[in-house]
Coordinates of C-alpha atoms in Angstrom, one line a residue:
Chain A
X19 CA 19.6 24.4 10.1
X20 CA 19.4 21.2 8.4
X21 CA 17.1 18.6 6.6
X22 CA 17.1 15.5 6.6
X23 CA 15.0 13.1 3.8
X24 CA 14.2 9.3 3.6
X25 CA 12.8 7.2 1.2
X26 CA 11.8 6.3 2.9
X27 CA 30.2 8.6 14.4
X28 CA 32.5 7.4 15.2
X29 CA 36.0 9.5 14.3
X30 CA 37.2 9.3 11.0
X31 CA 39.6 7.4 9.7
X32 CA 40.5 8.5 6.0
X33 CA 43.2 7.6 3.7
X34 CA 42.8 10.4 0.7
X35 CA 41.8 13.3 0.0
X36 CA 39.4 14.2 -3.1
X37 CA 40.6 17.9 -3.5
X38 CA 44.2 17.9 -4.1
X39 CA 44.7 18.3 -0.6
X40 CA 47.1 16.7 2.3
X41 CA 45.9 13.0 2.6
X42 CA 45.3 13.3 6.8
X43 CA 43.2 11.9 8.8
X44 CA 40.4 15.1 8.4
X45 CA 40.0 16.8 11.4
X46 CA 35.7 18.1 12.0
X47 CA 36.2 20.4 14.3
X48 CA 33.5 22.3 15.6
X49 CA 31.5 20.2 12.7
X50 CA 28.6 18.5 14.1
X51 CA 28.3 14.8 12.5
X52 CA 25.7 13.0 10.7
X53 CA 26.0 9.3 9.4
X54 CA 23.8 9.0 5.9
X55 CA 22.1 5.6 5.2
X56 CA 20.6 4.5 1.5
X57 CA 18.1 6.2 0.6
X58 CA 18.9 9.4 2.5
X59 CA 19.5 12.6 2.0
X60 CA 20.9 16.0 4.0
X61 CA 22.0 19.2 3.4
X62 CA 22.9 21.7 5.9
X63 CA 23.3 25.2 6.7
X64 CA 25.7 24.6 9.5
X65 CA 29.0 23.3 9.3
X66 CA 28.7 19.2 9.1
X67 CA 30.8 15.8 8.5
X68 CA 28.6 13.6 7.2
X69 CA 29.7 9.8 6.7
X70 CA 28.5 7.1 4.7
X71 CA 29.5 4.3 3.1
X72 CA 29.4 3.3 -0.7
X73 CA 29.4 -0.3 -2.4
X74 CA 27.8 0.2 -6.0
X75 CA 25.3 2.6 -4.7
X76 CA 26.6 6.6 -5.4
X77 CA 26.6 9.7 -3.3
X78 CA 26.4 13.0 -4.8
X79 CA 28.1 16.1 -2.9
X80 CA 27.1 19.6 -3.8
X81 CA 28.2 22.7 -1.7
X82 CA 28.0 26.1 -2.5
X83 CA 31.7 27.7 -1.7
X84 CA 30.4 31.3 -0.7
X85 CA 27.5 30.6 1.4
X86 CA 28.9 27.2 2.6
X87 CA 25.5 25.0 2.1
X88 CA 26.2 21.8 1.2
X89 CA 24.4 18.4 0.8
X90 CA 24.8 14.8 -0.1
X91 CA 22.4 12.0 -1.0
X92 CA 23.0 7.9 -1.1
X93 CA 21.4 6.3 -4.1
X94 CA 21.5 2.4 -4.7
X95 CA 19.4 2.2 -8.2
X96 CA 19.6 4.5 -11.0
X97 CA 16.0 5.1 -13.0
X98 CA 12.6 4.9 -11.1
X99 CA 10.6 2.0 -13.0
X100 CA 7.8 2.2 -11.3
X101 CA 5.2 3.8 -9.5
X102 CA 7.9 4.8 -6.6
X103 CA 8.5 7.9 -8.1
X104 CA 9.8 10.1 -4.9
X105 CA 11.8 7.4 -3.8
X106 CA 15.2 8.8 -3.2
X107 CA 16.6 5.7 -3.9
X108 CA 17.1 6.2 -8.0
X109 CA 19.5 8.3 -9.0
X110 CA 17.2 10.9 -11.1
X111 CA 15.4 11.6 -8.3
X112 CA 18.1 12.0 -5.4
X113 CA 19.7 14.4 -7.4
X114 CA 17.5 16.7 -8.3
X115 CA 16.1 16.7 -5.3
X116 CA 19.8 17.4 -3.6
X117 CA 19.6 20.1 -5.8
X118 CA 16.4 21.7 -5.0
X119 CA 17.1 21.1 -0.7
X120 CA 20.0 23.4 -1.3
X121 CA 19.2 26.1 -3.2
X122 CA 15.8 25.8 -0.6
X123 CA 18.1 26.9 2.0
X124 CA 20.3 29.6 -0.2
X125 CA 22.7 28.5 -2.3
X126 CA 23.2 29.9 -5.5
X127 CA 22.6 27.6 -8.3
X128 CA 25.7 29.0 -11.0
X129 CA 27.7 28.9 -7.6
X130 CA 27.2 24.7 -7.3
X131 CA 30.3 22.1 -7.3
X132 CA 29.6 18.1 -7.0
X133 CA 31.8 15.5 -6.1
X134 CA 31.0 12.2 -7.3
X135 CA 31.6 9.2 -5.3
X136 CA 30.5 5.7 -5.1
X137 CA 29.6 2.8 -7.8
X138 CA 31.5 -0.2 -7.3
X139 CA 32.3 -3.1 -8.9
X140 CA 33.3 -6.5 -6.3
X141 CA 33.5 -9.0 -9.3
X142 CA 36.4 -8.7 -11.8
X143 CA 34.6 -10.8 -14.1
X144 CA 32.0 -7.7 -14.5
X145 CA 33.9 -4.4 -14.1
X146 CA 34.0 -3.9 -17.2
X147 CA 30.3 -3.8 -18.4
X148 CA 28.8 -0.8 -19.3
X149 CA 25.9 -2.5 -17.3
X150 CA 26.9 -2.9 -14.2
X151 CA 25.1 -1.5 -11.2
X152 CA 27.6 1.1 -10.1
X153 CA 28.4 2.2 -13.6
X154 CA 24.5 2.5 -14.3
X155 CA 24.6 4.9 -10.7
X156 CA 27.5 6.9 -11.7
X157 CA 26.1 8.0 -15.1
X158 CA 23.0 8.9 -13.9
X159 CA 24.6 11.3 -11.8
X160 CA 26.8 12.7 -14.1
X161 CA 23.6 13.2 -16.6
X162 CA 21.7 14.7 -13.9
X163 CA 24.2 17.3 -13.0
X164 CA 25.2 17.7 -16.5
X165 CA 21.9 18.6 -17.2
X166 CA 21.8 21.2 -13.8
X167 CA 24.7 22.6 -15.0
X168 CA 27.0 22.0 -12.3
X169 CA 30.6 21.5 -12.5
X170 CA 32.1 17.7 -11.3
X171 CA 35.3 18.7 -9.5
X172 CA 36.0 15.7 -8.1
X173 CA 35.6 12.3 -8.4
X174 CA 36.5 8.5 -6.9
X175 CA 33.9 6.1 -8.6
X176 CA 34.4 2.7 -9.7
X177 CA 36.9 0.4 -9.0
X178 CA 36.4 -3.2 -7.1
X179 CA 36.1 -1.8 -3.4
X180 CA 33.3 -0.6 -1.2
X181 CA 34.5 3.5 0.6
X182 CA 33.7 5.0 3.7
X183 CA 33.2 8.2 2.7
X184 CA 32.8 11.8 5.0
X185 CA 32.1 14.7 4.0
X186 CA 32.2 18.6 5.4
X187 CA 29.2 20.2 3.7
X188 CA 30.6 23.8 4.3
X189 CA 33.5 23.7 2.3
X190 CA 33.3 20.4 0.1
X191 CA 36.5 18.3 1.7
X192 CA 35.6 15.4 1.0
X193 CA 38.1 11.8 2.3
X194 CA 37.7 8.2 1.6
X195 CA 39.1 5.1 2.8
X196 CA 39.1 2.0 0.4
X197 CA 37.2 -0.8 2.6
Chain B
X250 CA 20.6 -24.8 -18.3
X251 CA 20.3 -24.8 -14.0
X252 CA 18.9 -21.8 -12.2
X253 CA 21.4 -20.0 -10.2
X254 CA 21.7 -21.1 -6.5
X255 CA 21.6 -18.6 -3.9
X256 CA 22.0 -19.1 0.2
X257 CA 19.9 -17.0 2.7
X258 CA 21.7 -17.3 6.0
X259 CA 19.7 -15.4 8.7
X260 CA 18.6 -17.0 12.0
X261 CA 15.0 -14.9 11.3
X262 CA 12.3 -17.3 9.9
X263 CA 10.2 -14.0 9.3
X264 CA 13.0 -12.4 6.7
X265 CA 14.2 -15.6 5.0
X266 CA 10.7 -16.4 4.5
X267 CA 10.4 -13.0 2.8
X268 CA 13.6 -13.2 0.9
X269 CA 12.4 -16.5 -0.6
X270 CA 9.0 -14.8 -1.4
X271 CA 11.2 -12.1 -3.7
X272 CA 13.5 -14.6 -5.0
X273 CA 11.6 -17.0 -5.8
X274 CA 9.9 -15.1 -8.7
X275 CA 13.3 -15.0 -10.3
X276 CA 13.5 -18.6 -10.5
X277 CA 16.5 -18.8 -8.1
X278 CA 17.4 -22.3 -6.4
X279 CA 17.6 -21.6 -2.6
X280 CA 19.1 -22.9 -0.1
X281 CA 18.5 -21.4 3.7
X282 CA 21.5 -21.7 6.7
X283 CA 20.0 -20.0 10.1
X284 CA 23.1 -18.6 11.8
X285 CA 26.7 -18.5 10.3
X286 CA 28.2 -21.3 11.4
X287 CA 25.4 -23.5 9.0
X288 CA 26.1 -20.7 6.8
X289 CA 29.8 -21.8 6.0
X290 CA 29.1 -25.0 6.3
X291 CA 26.1 -24.4 3.5
X292 CA 28.6 -22.2 0.9
X293 CA 31.2 -25.1 1.2
X294 CA 28.4 -28.3 0.4
X295 CA 25.9 -26.3 -1.5
X296 CA 28.5 -23.4 -3.8
X297 CA 26.2 -21.3 -4.4
X298 CA 26.6 -18.4 -7.2
X299 CA 25.7 -15.9 -4.8
X300 CA 24.9 -15.4 -0.6
X301 CA 22.8 -12.9 1.5
X302 CA 24.0 -13.1 4.9
X303 CA 22.4 -11.4 8.0
X304 CA 24.4 -9.7 10.3
X305 CA 23.8 -10.7 14.0
X306 CA 23.5 -14.6 14.6
X307 CA 23.9 -17.3 17.5
X308 CA 26.9 -19.3 16.9
X309 CA 28.7 -17.2 14.1
X310 CA 28.1 -13.4 13.1
X311 CA 27.6 -12.5 9.3
X312 CA 31.2 -11.0 9.4
X313 CA 33.0 -14.0 10.6
X314 CA 30.9 -16.3 8.3
X315 CA 31.9 -14.1 5.4
X316 CA 35.4 -14.1 6.9
X317 CA 35.6 -18.2 6.9
X318 CA 34.3 -18.4 3.0
X319 CA 36.9 -16.0 2.2
X320 CA 39.9 -17.8 3.6
X321 CA 37.7 -21.0 1.8
X322 CA 39.5 -21.6 -2.0
X323 CA 36.7 -22.8 -3.3
X324 CA 34.2 -20.6 -2.0
X325 CA 36.8 -17.2 -1.8
X326 CA 35.5 -16.1 -4.6
X327 CA 31.5 -16.3 -4.5
X328 CA 29.5 -12.6 -4.4
X329 CA 28.1 -11.6 -0.7
X330 CA 25.6 -8.9 0.3
X331 CA 24.7 -8.2 3.8
X332 CA 21.4 -8.2 5.5
X333 CA 22.0 -5.2 7.9
X334 CA 19.9 -3.1 9.6
X335 CA 20.1 0.6 10.0
X336 CA 21.6 0.9 13.7
X337 CA 24.1 -2.1 12.2
X338 CA 25.0 0.1 8.9
X339 CA 27.6 2.0 10.8
X340 CA 29.6 -1.4 11.0
X341 CA 29.8 -1.9 7.4
X342 CA 32.4 -1.0 7.2
X343 CA 33.6 -4.0 9.2
X344 CA 31.7 -6.3 6.8
X345 CA 33.8 -4.4 3.9
X346 CA 36.4 -5.7 5.4
X347 CA 35.5 -9.1 6.4
X348 CA 35.4 -9.7 2.5
X349 CA 31.3 -8.5 1.5
X350 CA 30.6 -7.6 -1.7
X351 CA 27.4 -5.2 -0.8
X352 CA 24.8 -4.8 1.6
X353 CA 21.3 -3.9 1.9
X354 CA 19.3 -2.6 4.6
X355 CA 16.1 -4.2 6.5
X356 CA 13.5 -3.9 5.7
X357 CA 14.3 -5.4 2.9
X358 CA 12.9 -3.9 -0.2
X359 CA 12.0 -6.3 -3.4
X360 CA 12.9 -4.0 -5.8
X361 CA 16.4 -3.0 -4.2
X362 CA 17.4 -6.6 -3.2
X363 CA 16.6 -8.5 -7.3
X364 CA 18.7 -5.7 -8.4
X365 CA 22.0 -5.9 -6.5
X366 CA 21.7 -9.9 -6.9
X367 CA 21.1 -9.5 -10.8
X368 CA 24.0 -7.1 -10.6
X369 CA 26.0 -10.0 -8.7
X370 CA 25.0 -12.3 -11.0
X371 CA 26.1 -10.8 -13.7
X372 CA 22.8 -10.8 -15.3

């Protein structure tokens, strides 16, 4: 079973593994493929290979190693500031909703592990500034995960380039291609 | 201080009007172009501080326009946000490889557009 929430597959070509394994292209095997758009959230109890493209946006990847339930979001802005509080475009909501959806499928919070990707700033002049959008997106993700006591066991954030991310929901494997 | 200048490149008058409506509130100076070829010419002529670039356009598509803009030393550093549809979003890998800075998906959300524009203008 999988659930896709909105705010509203091609063959992966990976360049870097973010879990210490070999940096070869990931083999999706029997996994179904899914493309995640900005403002969406995806969780599954079956095995999926989820792809998304990140610039200043951030994706939080979560999975339960025992039940192999996993999920991923893709948010654009750090905090909602108006009435649009339910929108998955905002990190403070998108990360909490991802946790709730994964627990709803039967994962255990104390077993959850997280990986964090994205938050690029392409302009060198602004990259050291703490208030650029990518940095703020990463920060809110870290804050919400810390509040939920979920360890971040891998990440590839910041920098000056977009990323193509492929995440396997069953075992938490993740590959990044710098664009 | 002179207002920041944004070049809007889109073959849809509706999208151009929407972008204009959203960005005029933040007091930017706006320049329009209606295809990729005109977008490249206007980028050279007006030296905008940021470009919003549609993907599918006549005469020259957005990815090719971005490549041309990046090839010119006078415009290679300008931030470029691709404006793409959901169906085209998976091709954004090509967009980044062409040299874009970020992307936004239609229908355009005003909050998201302003946040990305301000972010890339360092505001």
